[in-house]
Short mmCIF file of C-alpha atoms in Angstrom, two decimals:
data_model
loop_
_atom_site.label_atom_id
_atom_site.label_comp_id
_atom_site.label_asym_id
_atom_site.label_seq_id
_atom_site.Cartn_x
_atom_site.Cartn_y
_atom_site.Cartn_z
CA MET A 1 4.10 -63.27 -39.54
CA ILE A 2 4.15 -61.12 -36.48
CA VAL A 3 7.14 -59.20 -37.54
CA PRO A 4 5.84 -57.51 -40.64
CA ALA A 5 2.52 -56.54 -38.68
CA VAL A 6 4.83 -54.91 -36.20
CA GLY A 7 6.76 -53.24 -39.01
CA LYS A 8 3.64 -52.03 -40.44
CA THR A 9 2.41 -50.48 -37.11
CA LEU A 10 5.63 -48.62 -36.71
CA LEU A 11 5.56 -47.19 -40.41
CA SER A 12 1.95 -46.08 -39.59
CA ILE A 13 3.25 -44.23 -36.39
CA THR A 14 6.23 -42.81 -38.30
CA VAL A 15 4.13 -41.46 -40.88
CA ILE A 16 1.67 -39.91 -38.34
CA PHE A 17 4.35 -38.25 -36.48
CA PHE A 18 6.13 -36.83 -39.25
CA SER A 19 2.81 -35.28 -40.54
CA ILE A 20 2.20 -33.66 -37.10
CA PHE A 21 5.69 -32.40 -36.87
CA LEU A 22 5.24 -31.01 -40.57
CA ALA A 23 2.12 -29.48 -39.64
CA LEU A 24 3.68 -27.68 -36.68
CA ILE A 25 6.55 -26.37 -38.90
CA LEU A 26 4.10 -25.17 -41.62
CA PHE A 27 1.89 -23.38 -38.85
CA ALA A 28 4.60 -22.00 -36.57
CA PRO A 29 4.28 -18.24 -37.40
CA SER A 30 0.99 -18.12 -35.46
CA PHE A 31 2.48 -20.13 -32.33
CA PRO A 32 4.01 -18.25 -29.71
CA PHE A 33 6.74 -20.91 -28.91
CA PHE A 34 8.07 -20.87 -32.42
CA ARG A 35 7.93 -17.25 -33.02
CA TYR A 36 11.25 -16.20 -32.27
CA PRO A 37 14.08 -18.91 -32.18
CA VAL A 38 15.98 -19.52 -29.09
CA ASN A 39 19.24 -18.09 -30.32
CA SER A 40 17.86 -15.00 -31.89
CA SER A 41 19.13 -11.38 -30.85
CA LEU A 42 17.32 -9.86 -28.10
CA SER A 43 17.03 -6.45 -30.10
CA GLU A 44 15.15 -8.45 -32.64
CA ARG A 45 12.24 -9.35 -30.15
CA PRO A 46 9.44 -7.13 -29.60
CA GLU A 47 8.24 -6.59 -26.01
CA ILE A 48 6.40 -9.53 -24.40
CA TRP A 49 3.06 -8.16 -24.53
CA SER A 50 3.15 -8.71 -28.24
CA LEU A 51 3.12 -12.50 -27.98
CA ARG A 52 -0.16 -14.11 -28.58
CA ARG A 53 -1.54 -15.98 -25.46
CA ILE A 54 -2.74 -19.60 -25.81
CA VAL A 55 -4.74 -19.63 -22.60
CA GLU A 56 -7.12 -16.86 -21.29
CA TRP A 57 -8.84 -16.97 -17.73
CA ARG A 58 -12.35 -15.57 -17.97
CA PRO A 59 -15.14 -15.37 -15.42
CA CYS A 60 -16.82 -18.93 -15.36
CA ASN A 61 -20.51 -19.08 -16.87
CA TRP A 62 -21.68 -21.00 -13.88
CA TRP A 63 -21.04 -18.05 -11.58
CA LEU A 64 -21.47 -14.84 -13.89
CA GLN A 65 -24.33 -16.13 -16.17
CA GLY A 66 -25.90 -18.83 -13.69
CA HIS A 67 -28.51 -18.59 -11.45
CA PRO A 68 -27.78 -19.16 -7.61
CA ALA A 69 -29.95 -21.55 -5.57
CA ALA A 70 -32.73 -19.55 -3.87
CA LEU A 71 -32.07 -18.07 -0.50
CA SER A 72 -33.96 -19.80 2.37
CA ALA A 73 -36.98 -17.96 3.75
CA LYS A 74 -35.35 -18.35 7.21
CA SER A 75 -31.63 -17.66 8.08
CA ASN A 76 -29.69 -19.69 10.68
CA GLY A 77 -28.48 -16.28 12.30
CA TYR A 78 -25.79 -13.36 11.73
CA ILE A 79 -22.28 -13.63 10.77
CA ARG A 80 -19.96 -10.70 11.05
CA VAL A 81 -16.46 -11.20 9.29
CA ASP A 82 -13.55 -9.82 11.38
CA CYS A 83 -11.00 -8.90 8.80
CA TYR A 84 -7.23 -7.97 9.60
CA GLY A 85 -4.04 -6.82 7.92
CA GLY A 86 -3.76 -5.04 4.79
CA LEU A 87 -6.60 -3.57 2.37
CA ASN A 88 -6.48 -6.46 0.11
CA GLN A 89 -5.92 -9.26 3.02
CA MET A 90 -9.02 -7.78 4.36
CA ARG A 91 -10.74 -8.06 1.06
CA ARG A 92 -9.78 -11.63 0.89
CA ASP A 93 -11.06 -12.25 4.36
CA LEU A 94 -14.37 -10.73 3.54
CA CYS A 95 -14.88 -12.68 0.29
CA ASP A 96 -14.07 -15.83 2.07
CA GLY A 97 -16.30 -14.83 4.72
CA VAL A 98 -19.24 -14.25 2.34
CA GLY A 99 -18.87 -17.65 1.00
CA VAL A 100 -18.87 -19.20 4.50
CA ALA A 101 -21.89 -17.24 5.55
CA ARG A 102 -23.72 -18.56 2.31
CA LEU A 103 -22.71 -22.09 3.05
CA LEU A 104 -24.22 -21.76 6.61
CA ASN A 105 -27.36 -20.12 5.38
CA ALA A 106 -26.44 -17.06 7.36
CA THR A 107 -27.34 -13.23 6.96
CA LEU A 108 -24.23 -11.24 6.58
CA VAL A 109 -23.38 -8.05 8.81
CA LEU A 110 -21.24 -5.64 7.46
CA PRO A 111 -17.66 -6.59 8.23
CA LYS A 112 -15.30 -5.18 10.84
CA PHE A 113 -11.89 -4.01 9.47
CA GLU A 114 -9.26 -4.26 11.95
CA VAL A 115 -6.63 -2.06 10.85
CA ALA A 116 -5.34 -0.11 13.87
CA ALA A 117 -2.57 -2.45 14.45
CA TYR A 118 -1.48 -2.65 10.71
CA TRP A 119 -1.83 0.81 9.49
CA ASN A 120 -2.19 2.79 12.86
CA GLU A 121 -5.68 4.22 11.58
CA SER A 122 -9.35 3.65 12.32
CA SER A 123 -10.87 3.45 8.70
CA GLY A 124 -13.83 0.88 8.42
CA PHE A 125 -15.41 -1.04 5.56
CA GLY A 126 -17.68 1.94 4.73
CA ASP A 127 -14.72 4.44 4.43
CA ILE A 128 -13.42 2.35 1.54
CA PHE A 129 -16.12 0.80 0.05
CA ASP A 130 -19.62 1.76 -1.07
CA VAL A 131 -21.83 -0.09 1.33
CA ASP A 132 -25.28 0.46 -0.58
CA TYR A 133 -23.57 -0.76 -3.87
CA PHE A 134 -22.34 -4.13 -2.17
CA ILE A 135 -25.67 -4.72 -0.51
CA LYS A 136 -27.34 -4.30 -3.95
CA GLN A 137 -25.03 -6.28 -5.67
CA MET A 138 -25.11 -9.35 -3.48
CA ARG A 139 -29.16 -9.55 -3.75
CA GLY A 140 -29.85 -12.94 -4.57
CA PHE A 141 -26.56 -14.37 -3.56
CA ILE A 142 -26.81 -13.66 0.09
CA LYS A 143 -28.48 -11.33 2.47
CA VAL A 144 -26.59 -8.24 3.76
CA VAL A 145 -27.97 -5.99 6.75
CA LYS A 146 -26.53 -2.65 7.99
CA GLU A 147 -28.13 -2.95 11.34
CA LEU A 148 -28.85 -5.95 13.66
CA PRO A 149 -32.38 -6.32 15.05
CA ALA A 150 -32.79 -4.79 18.49
CA GLU A 151 -32.80 -8.01 20.57
CA ILE A 152 -29.37 -8.75 19.62
CA ALA A 153 -27.81 -5.30 18.59
CA SER A 154 -26.43 -4.63 21.96
CA LYS A 155 -24.48 -7.78 22.07
CA GLU A 156 -20.90 -8.47 20.94
CA PRO A 157 -21.18 -11.52 18.49
CA PHE A 158 -19.76 -14.93 19.86
CA HIS A 159 -16.45 -15.48 18.36
CA VAL A 160 -15.67 -18.79 16.65
CA ASP A 161 -12.17 -19.83 15.84
CA CYS A 162 -11.97 -20.78 11.88
CA SER A 163 -8.24 -20.91 11.65
CA LYS A 164 -8.32 -24.53 10.89
CA ARG A 165 -11.53 -24.66 8.94
CA LYS A 166 -11.06 -25.38 5.34
CA GLY A 167 -13.88 -26.84 3.88
CA LEU A 168 -17.66 -27.46 3.55
CA TYR A 169 -17.95 -29.94 6.43
CA ASP A 170 -15.24 -28.23 8.71
CA TYR A 171 -17.91 -25.31 8.76
CA VAL A 172 -21.04 -27.16 8.84
CA GLU A 173 -19.85 -29.44 11.61
CA SER A 174 -18.02 -26.91 13.71
CA VAL A 175 -19.44 -23.49 13.17
CA LEU A 176 -22.99 -24.01 12.36
CA PRO A 177 -23.71 -25.39 15.87
CA SER A 178 -22.44 -22.08 17.33
CA LEU A 179 -24.48 -20.03 15.07
CA LEU A 180 -27.56 -21.84 15.87
CA GLU A 181 -26.85 -21.24 19.59
CA HIS A 182 -25.75 -17.94 19.94
CA HIS A 183 -27.56 -16.51 16.68
CA TYR A 184 -24.84 -13.89 16.16
CA ILE A 185 -21.25 -14.91 15.73
CA SER A 186 -18.02 -13.46 14.04
CA ILE A 187 -15.47 -15.26 12.13
CA THR A 188 -12.10 -14.81 10.67
CA PRO A 189 -11.83 -17.41 7.86
CA ALA A 190 -8.68 -19.61 7.59
CA MET A 191 -6.16 -18.10 5.25
CA SER A 192 -6.10 -21.37 2.91
CA GLN A 193 -9.69 -22.27 2.27
CA ARG A 194 -10.92 -25.34 0.08
CA ARG A 195 -13.50 -23.59 -2.00
CA ASP A 196 -13.34 -26.43 -4.38
CA ARG A 197 -15.37 -28.45 -1.88
CA TYR A 198 -18.06 -25.58 -1.65
CA PRO A 199 -21.63 -26.25 -3.26
CA LEU A 200 -21.83 -23.79 -6.33
CA HIS A 201 -24.21 -21.53 -4.59
CA ALA A 202 -21.45 -20.71 -2.07
CA LYS A 203 -18.79 -20.29 -4.55
CA ALA A 204 -20.99 -18.03 -6.52
CA ALA A 205 -21.59 -15.63 -3.53
CA PHE A 206 -18.02 -15.77 -2.82
CA CYS A 207 -17.20 -14.69 -6.66
CA GLN A 208 -19.87 -12.23 -6.79
CA ALA A 209 -18.50 -10.53 -3.56
CA CYS A 210 -14.84 -10.40 -4.77
CA TYR A 211 -15.19 -9.32 -8.36
CA ASN A 212 -18.77 -7.78 -8.73
CA ALA A 213 -19.67 -6.24 -5.50
CA LEU A 214 -16.84 -4.31 -4.17
CA ARG A 215 -16.50 -0.79 -5.42
CA LEU A 216 -14.84 2.05 -3.73
CA THR A 217 -16.65 5.07 -2.17
CA SER A 218 -17.41 7.95 -4.76
CA THR A 219 -14.92 10.29 -2.77
CA LEU A 220 -12.26 7.55 -3.00
CA GLU A 221 -13.02 6.62 -6.65
CA LYS A 222 -12.92 10.17 -7.77
CA LYS A 223 -9.54 10.69 -6.09
CA ALA A 224 -8.35 7.39 -7.95
CA SER A 225 -9.55 8.47 -11.08
CA GLU A 226 -7.79 11.67 -10.67
CA LEU A 227 -4.75 9.90 -10.16
CA LEU A 228 -5.33 7.60 -13.18
CA GLU A 229 -5.82 10.51 -15.38
CA ALA A 230 -2.61 12.16 -14.40
CA ILE A 231 -0.37 9.12 -15.42
CA PRO A 232 1.13 9.61 -18.80
CA LYS A 233 -0.35 7.10 -21.26
CA PRO A 234 0.19 4.36 -22.18
CA PHE A 235 1.72 3.05 -18.95
CA LEU A 236 2.82 0.10 -17.06
CA SER A 237 1.66 -0.54 -13.47
CA LEU A 238 4.53 -2.13 -11.49
CA HIS A 239 3.94 -3.82 -7.78
CA LEU A 240 7.63 -3.64 -6.47
CA ARG A 241 8.09 -5.22 -3.26
CA PHE A 242 11.55 -4.68 -1.64
CA GLU A 243 10.61 -2.91 1.90
CA PRO A 244 12.59 -3.70 5.01
CA ASP A 245 9.87 -5.76 6.64
CA MET A 246 9.22 -7.68 3.41
CA VAL A 247 13.16 -8.51 3.11
CA ALA A 248 13.38 -9.47 6.74
CA TYR A 249 10.32 -11.73 6.42
CA SER A 250 11.78 -13.31 3.57
CA GLN A 251 14.85 -14.28 5.58
CA CYS A 252 17.00 -13.64 2.63
CA GLU A 253 20.56 -12.09 2.45
CA TYR A 254 21.49 -9.51 -0.15
CA SER A 255 24.91 -8.43 -1.05
CA ASN A 256 25.69 -4.64 -2.63
CA LEU A 257 22.87 -3.08 -0.68
CA SER A 258 23.35 0.48 0.81
CA PRO A 259 24.50 0.51 4.59
CA ALA A 260 21.09 2.41 4.99
CA SER A 261 19.24 -0.33 3.46
CA MET A 262 21.12 -2.91 5.43
CA GLN A 263 20.34 -1.07 8.55
CA ALA A 264 16.67 -0.88 7.85
CA ILE A 265 16.51 -4.68 7.27
CA ASP A 266 18.52 -5.52 10.31
CA ALA A 267 16.17 -3.26 12.48
CA ALA A 268 13.17 -5.30 11.05
CA ARG A 269 14.36 -8.55 11.44
CA GLY A 270 13.80 -9.30 15.06
CA ASP A 271 14.05 -12.95 15.68
CA ARG A 272 13.80 -13.81 12.11
CA LYS A 273 17.44 -14.47 11.12
CA ALA A 274 18.43 -14.81 7.55
CA TRP A 275 19.51 -18.13 6.09
CA THR A 276 23.08 -18.83 5.21
CA GLY A 277 25.07 -21.15 3.47
CA GLU A 278 23.68 -24.04 1.44
CA GLN A 279 20.14 -23.11 2.96
CA ALA A 280 20.35 -19.80 1.56
CA ARG A 281 21.02 -20.96 -1.72
CA ILE A 282 18.07 -23.52 -1.51
CA TRP A 283 15.75 -20.88 -0.19
CA ARG A 284 16.76 -18.49 -2.94
CA ASN A 285 16.37 -21.11 -5.70
CA ARG A 286 12.73 -21.73 -4.55
CA GLY A 287 11.88 -18.45 -5.35
CA LYS A 288 11.44 -16.89 -1.90
CA CYS A 289 13.59 -13.88 -2.33
CA PRO A 290 11.98 -10.65 -3.33
CA LEU A 291 13.62 -8.83 -6.42
CA THR A 292 15.44 -5.83 -5.79
CA PRO A 293 14.75 -2.86 -7.92
CA ASN A 294 17.98 -3.56 -9.89
CA GLU A 295 16.90 -7.03 -10.64
CA THR A 296 13.44 -5.97 -11.60
CA ALA A 297 15.01 -3.44 -14.32
CA LEU A 298 17.21 -6.17 -15.51
CA VAL A 299 14.32 -8.73 -15.92
CA LEU A 300 12.26 -5.80 -17.61
CA GLN A 301 14.88 -5.14 -20.08
CA ALA A 302 15.15 -8.94 -20.92
CA LEU A 303 11.34 -8.84 -21.78
CA SER A 304 12.09 -6.08 -24.27
CA ILE A 305 10.25 -3.40 -22.28
CA PRO A 306 11.60 -0.06 -23.48
CA VAL A 307 13.39 1.82 -20.94
CA ASP A 308 11.32 4.90 -22.02
CA THR A 309 8.22 3.24 -20.77
CA ASN A 310 5.72 5.10 -18.34
CA ILE A 311 5.83 3.09 -15.17
CA TYR A 312 3.38 3.86 -12.31
CA LEU A 313 5.02 2.37 -9.08
CA ALA A 314 2.27 0.65 -7.04
CA ALA A 315 4.13 0.45 -3.72
CA GLY A 316 3.94 1.06 -0.31
CA ASP A 317 6.16 3.38 1.76
CA GLY A 318 9.59 2.57 2.44
CA LEU A 319 11.11 1.02 -0.80
CA MET A 320 14.70 0.76 -0.62
CA GLU A 321 17.34 0.86 -3.65
CA LEU A 322 14.90 2.56 -5.74
CA GLU A 323 17.51 4.24 -7.74
CA GLY A 324 18.35 0.74 -9.20
CA LEU A 325 15.04 0.93 -11.21
CA THR A 326 15.10 4.52 -11.97
CA SER A 327 18.60 4.88 -13.17
CA VAL A 328 17.37 2.44 -16.12
CA TYR A 329 13.59 3.20 -16.40
CA THR A 330 13.57 7.08 -15.81
CA ASN A 331 9.71 7.58 -16.50
CA VAL A 332 8.63 6.46 -13.05
CA PHE A 333 5.64 8.08 -11.32
CA THR A 334 4.23 7.53 -7.87
CA LYS A 335 1.44 8.73 -5.83
CA SER A 336 3.42 11.30 -4.00
CA SER A 337 4.83 12.83 -7.23
CA LEU A 338 1.43 13.04 -8.71
CA HIS A 339 -0.67 14.14 -5.74
CA SER A 340 -0.11 17.46 -3.85
CA GLY A 341 1.69 17.39 -0.64
CA GLU A 342 -0.92 18.12 1.51
CA ASP A 343 -3.36 15.73 -0.06
CA PHE A 344 -0.92 12.77 -0.04
CA ALA A 345 -0.16 13.62 3.69
CA ASN A 346 -3.58 13.24 4.69
CA MET A 347 -3.78 9.62 3.16
CA HIS A 348 -3.73 6.80 5.35
CA GLY A 349 -2.37 3.15 4.42
CA ASN A 350 -5.78 1.76 3.13
CA THR A 351 -6.37 4.66 0.98
CA LYS A 352 -3.34 4.61 -0.60
CA ALA A 353 -3.63 0.52 -1.15
CA ALA A 354 -7.01 1.59 -2.60
CA LEU A 355 -5.52 3.95 -5.17
CA ASP A 356 -2.75 1.56 -6.07
CA TYR A 357 -5.46 -1.27 -6.65
CA TYR A 358 -7.62 1.02 -8.68
CA VAL A 359 -4.70 2.33 -11.07
CA SER A 360 -3.22 -1.22 -11.38
CA ILE A 361 -6.72 -2.85 -12.53
CA ASN A 362 -6.95 -0.20 -15.04
CA SER A 363 -3.38 0.09 -16.29
CA ASP A 364 -2.38 -0.86 -19.87
CA SER A 365 -0.10 -3.60 -18.38
CA TYR A 366 0.80 -4.81 -14.93
CA VAL A 367 3.72 -6.46 -13.71
CA ALA A 368 4.36 -7.67 -10.28
CA THR A 369 7.45 -8.78 -8.44
CA TYR A 370 5.52 -10.69 -5.84
CA PHE A 371 2.32 -12.93 -5.53
CA GLY A 372 0.55 -11.59 -2.69
CA ASN A 373 -3.07 -10.50 -1.91
CA MET A 374 -2.98 -7.40 -4.04
CA ASP A 375 -1.29 -9.02 -6.89
CA LYS A 376 -3.69 -11.85 -6.90
CA MET A 377 -6.78 -9.62 -6.94
CA VAL A 378 -5.42 -7.38 -9.33
CA ALA A 379 -4.69 -10.23 -11.78
CA ALA A 380 -7.99 -11.62 -11.31
CA MET A 381 -9.95 -8.20 -11.79
CA ARG A 382 -7.73 -7.62 -14.78
CA ALA A 383 -8.91 -11.05 -16.01
CA PHE A 384 -12.59 -10.00 -15.34
CA LYS A 385 -12.08 -6.86 -17.25
CA GLY A 386 -10.58 -8.52 -20.32
CA LEU A 387 -6.92 -6.94 -19.89
CA PRO A 388 -4.52 -9.85 -20.49
CA LYS A 389 -1.26 -7.83 -20.32
CA THR A 390 -0.57 -9.15 -16.81
CA LEU A 391 2.75 -10.99 -15.62
CA PHE A 392 4.34 -11.90 -12.43
CA LEU A 393 8.02 -11.98 -12.59
CA SER A 394 9.55 -15.32 -11.66
CA ARG A 395 11.73 -14.90 -8.73
CA ARG A 396 12.71 -18.74 -8.99
CA GLY A 397 13.66 -18.42 -12.65
CA PHE A 398 15.89 -15.59 -11.62
CA ALA A 399 17.47 -17.09 -8.86
CA VAL A 400 18.23 -20.29 -10.58
CA LEU A 401 19.47 -18.97 -13.81
CA THR A 402 21.82 -16.41 -11.62
CA SER A 403 23.01 -19.44 -9.57
CA GLN A 404 24.07 -21.27 -12.73
CA GLY A 405 26.40 -18.55 -13.50
CA LEU A 406 24.40 -16.86 -16.38
CA LYS A 407 25.15 -13.35 -17.06
CA GLY A 408 24.64 -10.76 -19.81
CA LYS A 409 22.98 -11.63 -22.90
CA ALA A 410 22.80 -15.27 -22.07
CA LEU A 411 21.07 -14.51 -18.76
CA ARG A 412 18.70 -11.99 -20.78
CA GLU A 413 17.67 -14.64 -23.14
CA ALA A 414 16.97 -17.34 -20.65
CA LEU A 415 15.01 -14.98 -18.76
CA TRP A 416 12.76 -14.07 -21.96
CA ARG A 417 12.10 -17.83 -22.37
CA VAL A 418 10.95 -18.35 -18.70
CA HIS A 419 8.56 -15.37 -18.98
CA ARG A 420 7.59 -16.12 -22.39
CA ASP A 421 6.03 -19.34 -21.47
CA ASP A 422 4.42 -18.02 -18.44
CA PHE A 423 2.84 -15.23 -20.38
CA VAL A 424 1.46 -17.15 -23.35
CA MET A 425 0.07 -19.78 -20.87
CA GLY A 426 -1.51 -17.39 -18.79
CA VAL A 427 0.32 -18.39 -15.57
CA GLY A 428 -0.95 -16.65 -12.56
CA SER A 429 -3.45 -14.54 -14.51
CA ALA A 430 -6.41 -15.59 -12.35
CA LEU A 431 -7.41 -17.83 -9.47
CA PRO A 432 -9.11 -20.79 -10.36
CA ASP A 433 -11.97 -20.23 -7.90
CA CYS A 434 -14.16 -18.06 -10.04
CA PHE A 435 -12.18 -18.19 -13.31
CA CYS A 436 -12.32 -20.86 -16.05
CA GLU A 437 -9.35 -21.49 -18.64
CA PHE A 438 -10.27 -20.89 -22.26
CA LYS A 439 -7.81 -22.09 -24.90
CA LEU A 440 -7.34 -19.51 -27.81
#
């Protein structure tokens, strides 16, 4: 009597499975994965942006519409965040520092931007961001002061090493005692924070600082707005990373580069030698090697992005092999081509980075060949503004597919599938600290 029962169960499962399968076929036209057959011609596919996304990242309600815990009447002391590196790395350090200060019930002092070693300049926080706007927007999340009380204003802050601090208890147990003892400390937050371990009021302060409180100064925003206006519309902002120091840092080797590019890379390598042999193959297949401009153009074509697309090149100085892109995509615009020579010559590194950031978060679409600090911030801000046309080109996908010997049409179709799936699923669209996933 057991066998018939099993048979009925199997029959029921089969009927249910077939029903689900039939439903998927019937409703396939509205589902991105089934919209275009795998063996369809590349020319028959519209550009990647036309696909309907399944997942969107939006600001979490607990932060944007929530009410943070009331600030304590008495502060535990003052914290200054010391920020190093490029503009977007410093922005990340500042946001993390705000979260830490709120975690420790501290008053935030305006941050110190240590840019001299990176950009050979002396611009501070107030030269880039609107200080009064920042203080106003952080009201209720954390107290921010421009000036210290007279009794400690003449002192240098006691520096606390936070390089190994990751989460709530690390800071409470190791940093809070110094804050209580010295009343004024400086920190540089660890690069990899465990914000998931923070209480909501500290996470909310972090989110508010990153995405709602940092606005460019009126002078800089005017310059950025003029640049945005000068770019032919619609346009794609492309953050392309193929500078000598970037390639040297990646420890990757490239063939078919010009002698000038090879010389510049070798000069930037120092003690960091490129991987060779099997190690080089493994490293590249892990997605560690920056895409060249030529490879970038190939991927953009695979995504059916027309070659007459207006492209704003959001990139630093010193890009190599740029003709690999501009020989295919001829409508490429840069800061230097859109600004007057004298005006551009007076810009420093942080100003240029701020212009790229502003243009990128307001572009019709954004494509990045890397996943660095700027890319993460731009993607998150575009999600915050409700601009979904954001995509990170897959270095790993490109490396694996080409290592398998794929070329021509077969390579383009495989690249389409990789990026199609990433785009419809919203991969990399925003960091999960402040954004929540919404199924569409």
